[in-house]
mmCIF file of C-alpha atoms in Angstrom:
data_model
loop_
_atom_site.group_PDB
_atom_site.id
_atom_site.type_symbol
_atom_site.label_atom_id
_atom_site.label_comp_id
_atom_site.label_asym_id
_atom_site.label_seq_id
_atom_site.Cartn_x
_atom_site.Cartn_y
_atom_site.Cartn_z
ATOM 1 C CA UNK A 1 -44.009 86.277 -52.528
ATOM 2 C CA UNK A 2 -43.471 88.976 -49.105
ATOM 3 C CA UNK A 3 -45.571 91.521 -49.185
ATOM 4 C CA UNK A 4 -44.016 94.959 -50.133
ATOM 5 C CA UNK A 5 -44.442 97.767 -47.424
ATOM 6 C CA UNK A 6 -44.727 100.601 -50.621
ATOM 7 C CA UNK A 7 -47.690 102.492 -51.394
ATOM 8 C CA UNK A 8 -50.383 100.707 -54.169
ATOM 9 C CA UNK A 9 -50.947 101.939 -57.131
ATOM 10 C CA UNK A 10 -54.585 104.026 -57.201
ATOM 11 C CA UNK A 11 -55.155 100.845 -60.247
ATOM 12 C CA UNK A 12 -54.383 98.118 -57.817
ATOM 13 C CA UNK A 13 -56.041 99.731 -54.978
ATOM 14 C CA UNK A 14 -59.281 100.096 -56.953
ATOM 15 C CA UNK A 15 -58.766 96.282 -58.418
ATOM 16 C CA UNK A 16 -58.357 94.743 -55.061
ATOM 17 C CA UNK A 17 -60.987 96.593 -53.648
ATOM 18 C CA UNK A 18 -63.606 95.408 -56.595
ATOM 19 C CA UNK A 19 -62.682 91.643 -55.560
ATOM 20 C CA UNK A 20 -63.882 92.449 -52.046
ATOM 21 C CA UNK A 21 -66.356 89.323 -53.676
ATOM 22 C CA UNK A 22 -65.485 87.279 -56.441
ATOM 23 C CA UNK A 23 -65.461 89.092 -60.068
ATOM 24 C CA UNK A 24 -64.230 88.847 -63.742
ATOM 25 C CA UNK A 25 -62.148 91.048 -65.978
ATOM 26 C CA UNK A 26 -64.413 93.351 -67.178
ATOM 27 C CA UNK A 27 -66.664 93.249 -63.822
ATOM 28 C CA UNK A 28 -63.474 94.506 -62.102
ATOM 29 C CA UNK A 29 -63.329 97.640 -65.357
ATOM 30 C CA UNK A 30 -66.872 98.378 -64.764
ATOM 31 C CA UNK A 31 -66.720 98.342 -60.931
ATOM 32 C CA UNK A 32 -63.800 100.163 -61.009
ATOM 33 C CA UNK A 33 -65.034 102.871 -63.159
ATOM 34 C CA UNK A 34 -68.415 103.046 -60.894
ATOM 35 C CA UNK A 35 -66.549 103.515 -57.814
ATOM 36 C CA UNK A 36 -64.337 106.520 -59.096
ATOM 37 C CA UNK A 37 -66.727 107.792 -60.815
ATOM 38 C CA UNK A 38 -65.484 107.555 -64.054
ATOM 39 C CA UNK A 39 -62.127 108.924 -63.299
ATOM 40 C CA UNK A 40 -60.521 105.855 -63.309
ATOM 41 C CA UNK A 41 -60.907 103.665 -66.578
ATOM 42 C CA UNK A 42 -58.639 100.401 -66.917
ATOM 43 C CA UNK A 43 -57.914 99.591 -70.275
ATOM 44 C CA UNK A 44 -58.198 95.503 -71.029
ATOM 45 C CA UNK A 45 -54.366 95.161 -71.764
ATOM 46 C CA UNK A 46 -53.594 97.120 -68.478
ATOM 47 C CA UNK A 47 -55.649 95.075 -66.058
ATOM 48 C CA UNK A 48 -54.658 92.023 -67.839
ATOM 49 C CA UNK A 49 -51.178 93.211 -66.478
ATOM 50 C CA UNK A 50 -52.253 93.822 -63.288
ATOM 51 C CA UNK A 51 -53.745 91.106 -62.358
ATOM 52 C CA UNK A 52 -51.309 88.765 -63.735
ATOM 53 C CA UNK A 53 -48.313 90.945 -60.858
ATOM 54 C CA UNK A 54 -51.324 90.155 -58.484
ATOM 55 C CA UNK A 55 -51.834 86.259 -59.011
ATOM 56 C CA UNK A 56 -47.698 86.258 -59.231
ATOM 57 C CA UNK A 57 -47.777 87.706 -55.990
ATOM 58 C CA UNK A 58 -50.402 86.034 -54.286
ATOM 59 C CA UNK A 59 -52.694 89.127 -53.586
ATOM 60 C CA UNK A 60 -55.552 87.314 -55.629
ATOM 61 C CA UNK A 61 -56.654 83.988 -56.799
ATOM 62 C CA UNK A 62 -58.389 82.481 -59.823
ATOM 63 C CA UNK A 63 -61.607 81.003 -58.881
ATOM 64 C CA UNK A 64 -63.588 79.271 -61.709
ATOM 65 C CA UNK A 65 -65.285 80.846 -64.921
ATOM 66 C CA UNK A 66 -68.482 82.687 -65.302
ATOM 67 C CA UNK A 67 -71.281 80.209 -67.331
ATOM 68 C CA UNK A 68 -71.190 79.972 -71.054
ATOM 69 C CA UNK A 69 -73.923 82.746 -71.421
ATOM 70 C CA UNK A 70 -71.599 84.900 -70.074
ATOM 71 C CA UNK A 71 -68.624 84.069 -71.957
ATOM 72 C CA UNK A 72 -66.699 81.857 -70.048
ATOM 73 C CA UNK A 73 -64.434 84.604 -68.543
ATOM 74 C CA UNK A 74 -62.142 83.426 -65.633
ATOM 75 C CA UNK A 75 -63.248 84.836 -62.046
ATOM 76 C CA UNK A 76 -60.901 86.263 -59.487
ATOM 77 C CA UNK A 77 -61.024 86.444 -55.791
ATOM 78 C CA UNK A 78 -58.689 88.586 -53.052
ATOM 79 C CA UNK A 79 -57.030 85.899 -51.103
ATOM 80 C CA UNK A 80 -56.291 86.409 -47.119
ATOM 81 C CA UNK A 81 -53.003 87.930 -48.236
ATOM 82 C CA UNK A 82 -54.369 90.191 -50.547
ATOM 83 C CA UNK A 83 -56.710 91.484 -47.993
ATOM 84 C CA UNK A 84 -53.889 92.042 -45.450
ATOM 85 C CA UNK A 85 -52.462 94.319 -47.817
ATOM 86 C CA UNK A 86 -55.443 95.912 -48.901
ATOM 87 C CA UNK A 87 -56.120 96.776 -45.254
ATOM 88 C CA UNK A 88 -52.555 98.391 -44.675
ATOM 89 C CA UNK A 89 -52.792 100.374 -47.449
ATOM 90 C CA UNK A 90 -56.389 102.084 -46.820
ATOM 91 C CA UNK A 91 -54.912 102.497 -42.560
ATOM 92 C CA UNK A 92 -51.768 104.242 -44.691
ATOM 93 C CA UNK A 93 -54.429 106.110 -46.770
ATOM 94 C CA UNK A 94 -56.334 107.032 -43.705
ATOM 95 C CA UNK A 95 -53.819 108.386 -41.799
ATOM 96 C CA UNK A 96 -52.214 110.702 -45.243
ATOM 97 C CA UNK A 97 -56.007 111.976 -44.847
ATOM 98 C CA UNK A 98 -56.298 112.443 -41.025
ATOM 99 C CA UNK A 99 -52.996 114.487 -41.205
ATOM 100 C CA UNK A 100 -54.207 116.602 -44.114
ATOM 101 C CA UNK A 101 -57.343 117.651 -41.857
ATOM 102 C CA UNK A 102 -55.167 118.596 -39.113
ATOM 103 C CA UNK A 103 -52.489 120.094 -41.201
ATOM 104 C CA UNK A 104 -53.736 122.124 -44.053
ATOM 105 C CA UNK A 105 -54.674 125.580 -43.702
ATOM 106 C CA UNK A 106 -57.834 126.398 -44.582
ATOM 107 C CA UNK B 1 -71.624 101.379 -103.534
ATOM 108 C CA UNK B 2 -67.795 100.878 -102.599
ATOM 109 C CA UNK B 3 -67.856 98.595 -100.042
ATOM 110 C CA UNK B 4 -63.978 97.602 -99.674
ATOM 111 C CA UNK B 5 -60.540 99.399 -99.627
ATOM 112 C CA UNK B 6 -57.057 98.908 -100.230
ATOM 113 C CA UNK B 7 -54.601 101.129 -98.963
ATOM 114 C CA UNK B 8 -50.568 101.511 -99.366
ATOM 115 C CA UNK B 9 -49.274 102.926 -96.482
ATOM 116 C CA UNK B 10 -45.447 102.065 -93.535
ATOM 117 C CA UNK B 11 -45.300 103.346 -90.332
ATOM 118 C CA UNK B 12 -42.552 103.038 -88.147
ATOM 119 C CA UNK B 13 -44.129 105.344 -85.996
ATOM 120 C CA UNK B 14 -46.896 103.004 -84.173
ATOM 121 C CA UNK B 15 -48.825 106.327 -82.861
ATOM 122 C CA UNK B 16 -48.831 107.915 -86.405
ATOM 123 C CA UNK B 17 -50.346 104.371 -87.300
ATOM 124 C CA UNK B 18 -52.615 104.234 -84.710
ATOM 125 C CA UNK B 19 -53.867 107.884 -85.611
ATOM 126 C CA UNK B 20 -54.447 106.810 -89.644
ATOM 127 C CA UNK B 21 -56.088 104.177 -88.533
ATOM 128 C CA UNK B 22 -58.481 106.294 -86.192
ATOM 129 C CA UNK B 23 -59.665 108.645 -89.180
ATOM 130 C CA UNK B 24 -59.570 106.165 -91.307
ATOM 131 C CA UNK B 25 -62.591 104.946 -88.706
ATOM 132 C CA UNK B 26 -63.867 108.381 -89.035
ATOM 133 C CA UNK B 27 -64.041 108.321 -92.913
ATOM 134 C CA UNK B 28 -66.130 105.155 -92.638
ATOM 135 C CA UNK B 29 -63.619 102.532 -92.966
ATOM 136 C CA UNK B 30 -62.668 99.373 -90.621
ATOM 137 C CA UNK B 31 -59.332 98.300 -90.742
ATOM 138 C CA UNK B 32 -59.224 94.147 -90.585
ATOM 139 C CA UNK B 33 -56.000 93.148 -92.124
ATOM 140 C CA UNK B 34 -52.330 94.657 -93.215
ATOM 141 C CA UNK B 35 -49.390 93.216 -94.640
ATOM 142 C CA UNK B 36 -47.228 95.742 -93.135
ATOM 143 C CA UNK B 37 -47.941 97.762 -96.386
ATOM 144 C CA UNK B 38 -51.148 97.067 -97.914
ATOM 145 C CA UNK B 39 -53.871 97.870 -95.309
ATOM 146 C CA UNK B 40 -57.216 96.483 -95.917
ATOM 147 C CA UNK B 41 -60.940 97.738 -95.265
ATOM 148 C CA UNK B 42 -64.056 97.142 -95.181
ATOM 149 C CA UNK B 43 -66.971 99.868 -94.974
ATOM 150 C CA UNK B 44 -68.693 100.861 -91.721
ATOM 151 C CA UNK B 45 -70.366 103.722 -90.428
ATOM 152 C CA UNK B 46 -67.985 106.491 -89.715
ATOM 153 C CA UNK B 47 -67.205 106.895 -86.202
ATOM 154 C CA UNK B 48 -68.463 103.189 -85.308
ATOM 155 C CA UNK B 49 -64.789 102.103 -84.228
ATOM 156 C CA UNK B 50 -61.804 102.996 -82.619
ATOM 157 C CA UNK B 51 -58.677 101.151 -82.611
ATOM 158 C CA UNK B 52 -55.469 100.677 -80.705
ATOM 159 C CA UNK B 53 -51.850 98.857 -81.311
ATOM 160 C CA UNK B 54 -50.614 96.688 -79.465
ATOM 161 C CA UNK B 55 -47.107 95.088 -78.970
ATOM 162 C CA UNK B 56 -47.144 91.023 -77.800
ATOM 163 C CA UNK B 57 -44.671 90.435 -74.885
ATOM 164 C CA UNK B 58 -45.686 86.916 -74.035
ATOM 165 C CA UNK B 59 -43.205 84.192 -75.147
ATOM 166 C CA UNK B 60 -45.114 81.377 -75.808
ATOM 167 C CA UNK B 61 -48.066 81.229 -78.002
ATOM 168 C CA UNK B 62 -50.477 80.094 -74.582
ATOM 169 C CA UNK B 63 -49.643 83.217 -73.015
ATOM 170 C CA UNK B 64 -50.444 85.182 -76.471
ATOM 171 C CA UNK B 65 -53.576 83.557 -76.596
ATOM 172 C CA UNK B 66 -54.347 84.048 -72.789
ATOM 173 C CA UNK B 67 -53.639 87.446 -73.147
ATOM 174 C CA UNK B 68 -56.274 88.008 -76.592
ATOM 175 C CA UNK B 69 -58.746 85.635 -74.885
ATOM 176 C CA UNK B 70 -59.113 88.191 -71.382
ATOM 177 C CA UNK B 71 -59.035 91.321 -73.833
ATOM 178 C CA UNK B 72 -61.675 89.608 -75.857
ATOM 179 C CA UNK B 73 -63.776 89.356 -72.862
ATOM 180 C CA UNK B 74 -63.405 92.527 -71.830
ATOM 181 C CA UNK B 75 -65.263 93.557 -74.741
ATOM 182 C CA UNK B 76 -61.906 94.747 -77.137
ATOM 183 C CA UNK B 77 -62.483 93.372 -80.884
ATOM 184 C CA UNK B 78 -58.873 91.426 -82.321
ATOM 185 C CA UNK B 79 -58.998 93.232 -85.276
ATOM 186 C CA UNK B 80 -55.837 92.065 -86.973
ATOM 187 C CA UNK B 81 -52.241 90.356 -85.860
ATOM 188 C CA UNK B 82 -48.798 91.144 -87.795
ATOM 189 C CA UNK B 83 -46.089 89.567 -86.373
ATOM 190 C CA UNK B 84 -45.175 91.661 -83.318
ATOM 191 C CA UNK B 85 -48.502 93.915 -83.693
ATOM 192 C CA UNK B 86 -51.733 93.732 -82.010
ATOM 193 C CA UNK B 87 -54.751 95.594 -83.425
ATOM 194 C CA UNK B 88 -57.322 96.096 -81.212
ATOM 195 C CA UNK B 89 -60.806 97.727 -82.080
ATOM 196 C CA UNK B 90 -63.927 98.737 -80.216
ATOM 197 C CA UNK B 91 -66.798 100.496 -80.545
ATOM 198 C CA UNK B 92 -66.259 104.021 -80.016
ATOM 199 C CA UNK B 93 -69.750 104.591 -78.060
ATOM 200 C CA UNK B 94 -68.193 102.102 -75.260
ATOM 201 C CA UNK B 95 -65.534 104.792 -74.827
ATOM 202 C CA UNK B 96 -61.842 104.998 -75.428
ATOM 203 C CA UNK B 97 -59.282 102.345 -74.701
ATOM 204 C CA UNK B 98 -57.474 103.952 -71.676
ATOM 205 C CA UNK B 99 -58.423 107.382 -69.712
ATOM 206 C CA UNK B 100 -56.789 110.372 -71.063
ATOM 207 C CA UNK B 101 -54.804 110.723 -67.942
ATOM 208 C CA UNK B 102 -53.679 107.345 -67.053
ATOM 209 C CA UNK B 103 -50.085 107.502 -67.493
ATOM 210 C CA UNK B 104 -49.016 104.018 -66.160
ATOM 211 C CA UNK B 105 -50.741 102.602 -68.951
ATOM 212 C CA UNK B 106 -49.154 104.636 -71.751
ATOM 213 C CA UNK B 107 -45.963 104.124 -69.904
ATOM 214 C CA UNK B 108 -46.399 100.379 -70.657
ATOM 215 C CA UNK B 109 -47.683 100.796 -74.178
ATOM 216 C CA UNK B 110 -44.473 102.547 -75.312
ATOM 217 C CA UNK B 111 -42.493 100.740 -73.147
ATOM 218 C CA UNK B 112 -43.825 97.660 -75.421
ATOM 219 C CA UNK B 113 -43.534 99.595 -78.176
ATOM 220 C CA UNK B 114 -40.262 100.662 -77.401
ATOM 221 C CA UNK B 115 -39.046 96.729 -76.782
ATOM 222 C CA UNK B 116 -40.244 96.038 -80.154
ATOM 223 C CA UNK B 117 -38.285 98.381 -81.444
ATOM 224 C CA UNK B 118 -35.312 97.276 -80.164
ATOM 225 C CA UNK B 119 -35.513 94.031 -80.996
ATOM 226 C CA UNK B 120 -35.588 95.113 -84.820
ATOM 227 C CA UNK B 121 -32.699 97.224 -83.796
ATOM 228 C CA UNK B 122 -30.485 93.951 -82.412
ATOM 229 C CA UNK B 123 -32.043 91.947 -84.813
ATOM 230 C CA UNK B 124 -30.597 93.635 -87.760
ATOM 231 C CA UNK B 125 -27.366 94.577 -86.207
ATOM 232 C CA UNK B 126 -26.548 91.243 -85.776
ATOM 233 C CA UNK B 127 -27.799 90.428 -89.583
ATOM 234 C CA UNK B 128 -25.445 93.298 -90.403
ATOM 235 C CA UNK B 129 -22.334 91.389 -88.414
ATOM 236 C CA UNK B 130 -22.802 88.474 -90.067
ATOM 237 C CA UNK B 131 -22.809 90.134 -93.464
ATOM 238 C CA UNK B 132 -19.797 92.181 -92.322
ATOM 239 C CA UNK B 133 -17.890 89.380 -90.504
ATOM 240 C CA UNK B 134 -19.001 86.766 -92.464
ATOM 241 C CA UNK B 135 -20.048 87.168 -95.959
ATOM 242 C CA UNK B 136 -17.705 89.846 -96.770
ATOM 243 C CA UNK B 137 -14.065 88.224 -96.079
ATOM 244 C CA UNK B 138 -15.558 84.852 -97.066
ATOM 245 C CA UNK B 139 -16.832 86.303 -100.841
ATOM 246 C CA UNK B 140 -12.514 87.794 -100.680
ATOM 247 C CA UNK B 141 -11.375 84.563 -99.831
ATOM 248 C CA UNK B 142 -13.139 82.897 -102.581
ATOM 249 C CA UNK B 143 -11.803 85.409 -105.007
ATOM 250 C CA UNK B 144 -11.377 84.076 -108.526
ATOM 251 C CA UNK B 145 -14.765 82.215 -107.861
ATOM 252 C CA UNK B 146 -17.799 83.687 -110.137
ATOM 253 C CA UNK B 147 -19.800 83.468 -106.876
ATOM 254 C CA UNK B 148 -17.436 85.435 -105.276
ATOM 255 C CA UNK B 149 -17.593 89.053 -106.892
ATOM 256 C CA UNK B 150 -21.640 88.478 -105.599
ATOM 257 C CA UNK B 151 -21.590 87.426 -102.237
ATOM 258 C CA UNK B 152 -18.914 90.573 -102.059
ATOM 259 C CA UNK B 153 -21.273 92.723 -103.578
ATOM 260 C CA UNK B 154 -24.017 91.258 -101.500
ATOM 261 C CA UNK B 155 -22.810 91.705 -98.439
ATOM 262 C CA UNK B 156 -21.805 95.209 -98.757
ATOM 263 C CA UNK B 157 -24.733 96.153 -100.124
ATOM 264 C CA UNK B 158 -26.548 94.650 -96.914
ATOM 265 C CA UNK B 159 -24.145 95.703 -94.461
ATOM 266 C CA UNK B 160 -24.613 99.934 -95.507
ATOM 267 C CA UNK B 161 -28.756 98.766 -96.270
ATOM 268 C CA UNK B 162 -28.702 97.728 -92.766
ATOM 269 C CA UNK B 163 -26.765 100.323 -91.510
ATOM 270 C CA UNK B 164 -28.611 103.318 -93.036
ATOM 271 C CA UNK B 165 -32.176 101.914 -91.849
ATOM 272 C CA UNK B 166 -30.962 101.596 -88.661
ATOM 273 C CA UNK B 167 -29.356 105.098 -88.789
ATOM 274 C CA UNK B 168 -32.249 106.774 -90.470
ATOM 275 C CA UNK B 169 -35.582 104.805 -89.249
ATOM 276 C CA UNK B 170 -34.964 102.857 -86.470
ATOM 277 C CA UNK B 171 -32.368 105.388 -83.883
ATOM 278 C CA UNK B 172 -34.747 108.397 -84.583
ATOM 279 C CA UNK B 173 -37.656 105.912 -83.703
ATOM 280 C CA UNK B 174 -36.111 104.836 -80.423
ATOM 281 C CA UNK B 175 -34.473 108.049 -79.507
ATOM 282 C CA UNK B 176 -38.788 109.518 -79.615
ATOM 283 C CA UNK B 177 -39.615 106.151 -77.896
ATOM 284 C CA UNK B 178 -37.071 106.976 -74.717
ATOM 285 C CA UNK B 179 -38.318 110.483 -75.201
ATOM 286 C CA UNK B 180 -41.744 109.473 -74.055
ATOM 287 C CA UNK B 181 -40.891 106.897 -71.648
ATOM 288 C CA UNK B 182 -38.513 109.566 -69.696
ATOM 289 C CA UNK B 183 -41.864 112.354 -70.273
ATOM 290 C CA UNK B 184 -44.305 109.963 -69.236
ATOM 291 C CA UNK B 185 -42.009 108.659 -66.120
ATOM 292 C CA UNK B 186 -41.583 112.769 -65.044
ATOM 293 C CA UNK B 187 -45.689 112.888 -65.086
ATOM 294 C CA UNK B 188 -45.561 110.002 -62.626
ATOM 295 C CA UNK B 189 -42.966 111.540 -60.096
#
């Protein structure tokens, strides 16, 4: 699937971002969580969304299940394409911030 | 010491639901099974759970079970299943299903909600045709029958049942439904 140009959601940002290494479900909740602190918290059903619009679109990538101990929950990696877009979108984030430091009135 | 429950309850309404089902928690008693009527419990401490409704929107019964398999792993209890319904539970002290302000994901809980919904709606409005169509002209044309004067009778008498649950339950329902949807999409944008 092409890549869209539009902005990510701050869910999908924070999702690809977590698979920077290889992760399940609930890692990706936790991580995601830890990272904004706390602002952010992905329900099950809504990341179970998410990720299944990223696999569709080829932005991520099962990769095996964690051991039995652990539940047998199905990992998830970014794929090259995911990270292309992941890259685009923090350069778009980076400039919305560069222009706010130069803009706003303090 | 009381350890199990039986209550009568219907909800249209899946929030309202959802809600009685939440102080029901806080009273001290976990939901585990409903008919759609009769909702069953068992005791717990109160507090100990929280629960949330779900909608399934998977067609086939692997993508169902994907679906409850990664939920289940991401530490949300399957409570219960009731046709169309999910109910989810977790323990309260791991914190609440979504964030407070996360709109996206109550836009796509109603929106499910909303589907559901609307398949009743179709669902008996085409039971209604049939009776209407159907039944009706066919219980006239086999007048003089004994069977006739009842599948006349019949299918009137489904045809207005139809027709004033649909008028009086399920458009109301809907109608709040699109409410939220259009609320929730105005948050976003």
């Amino acid at each position: 699937m092409k890549n869209t140009n539009a902005a990510l959601t701050e869910a999908i940002y924070y999702i690809l971002l977590a698979l920077q290494e290889p992760m399940h479900g609930y890692g990706i909740m936790q991580k995601t969580s830890a990272m904004s602190k706390g602002r952010l918290v992905l329900s099950a059903g809504t990341l179970y969304g998410a990720i299944s619009n990223l696999l569709e679109k080829g932005w991520i990538t099962p990769c095996g299940e964690t051991s039995e101990t652990e539940g047998r929950r199905k990992m998830y990696k970014i794929t090259d394409n995911g990270q292309e877009v992941l890259m685009a979108e923090f350069q778009r984030l980076e400039e919305l911030v560069e222009n706010g430091r130069l803009n706003i009135k303090k | 010491m009381k350890t199990r429950k039986i209550a009568v309850n219907w909800f249209v309404d899946f929030d309202k639901e959802e809600k009685w089902l939440n102080d029901m928690a806080v009273k001290g008693w976990d939901f585990y099974r409903t008919s759609g009527v009769i909702y069953y419990f068992k005791k717990c401490t109160p507090g100990e759970f929280i629960y949330q409704i779900d909608f399934k929107e998977k067609k086939s019964k692997d993508e169902v079970a994907d679906y409850i398999s990664f939920r289940s792993s991401c530490e949300d209890q399957l409570a219960h299943q009731w046709k169309s319904k999910i109910y989810w539970k977790r323990n309260a002290a791991a914190g609440p299903f979504e964030a407070e302000n996360n709109i996206a994901a109550k836009l796509r809980l109603t929106n499910k909600a909303f589907q559901y919904h609307l398949n009743s709606f179709i669902g008996l409005t085409l039971i209604a045709a049939f009776a209407f169509l159907v039944l009706m002209p066919l219980g006239r044309h086999l007048s003089g029958c004994c069977f006739a004067k009842w599948l006349t009778d019949f299918s009137t008498g489904l045809t207005y049942g139809i027709l004033a649950a649909i008028l009086l339950i399920l458009l109301p329902i809907l109608k709040k439904l699109n409410k939220k949807i259009n609320d929730l999409i105005s948050e976003i944008f």
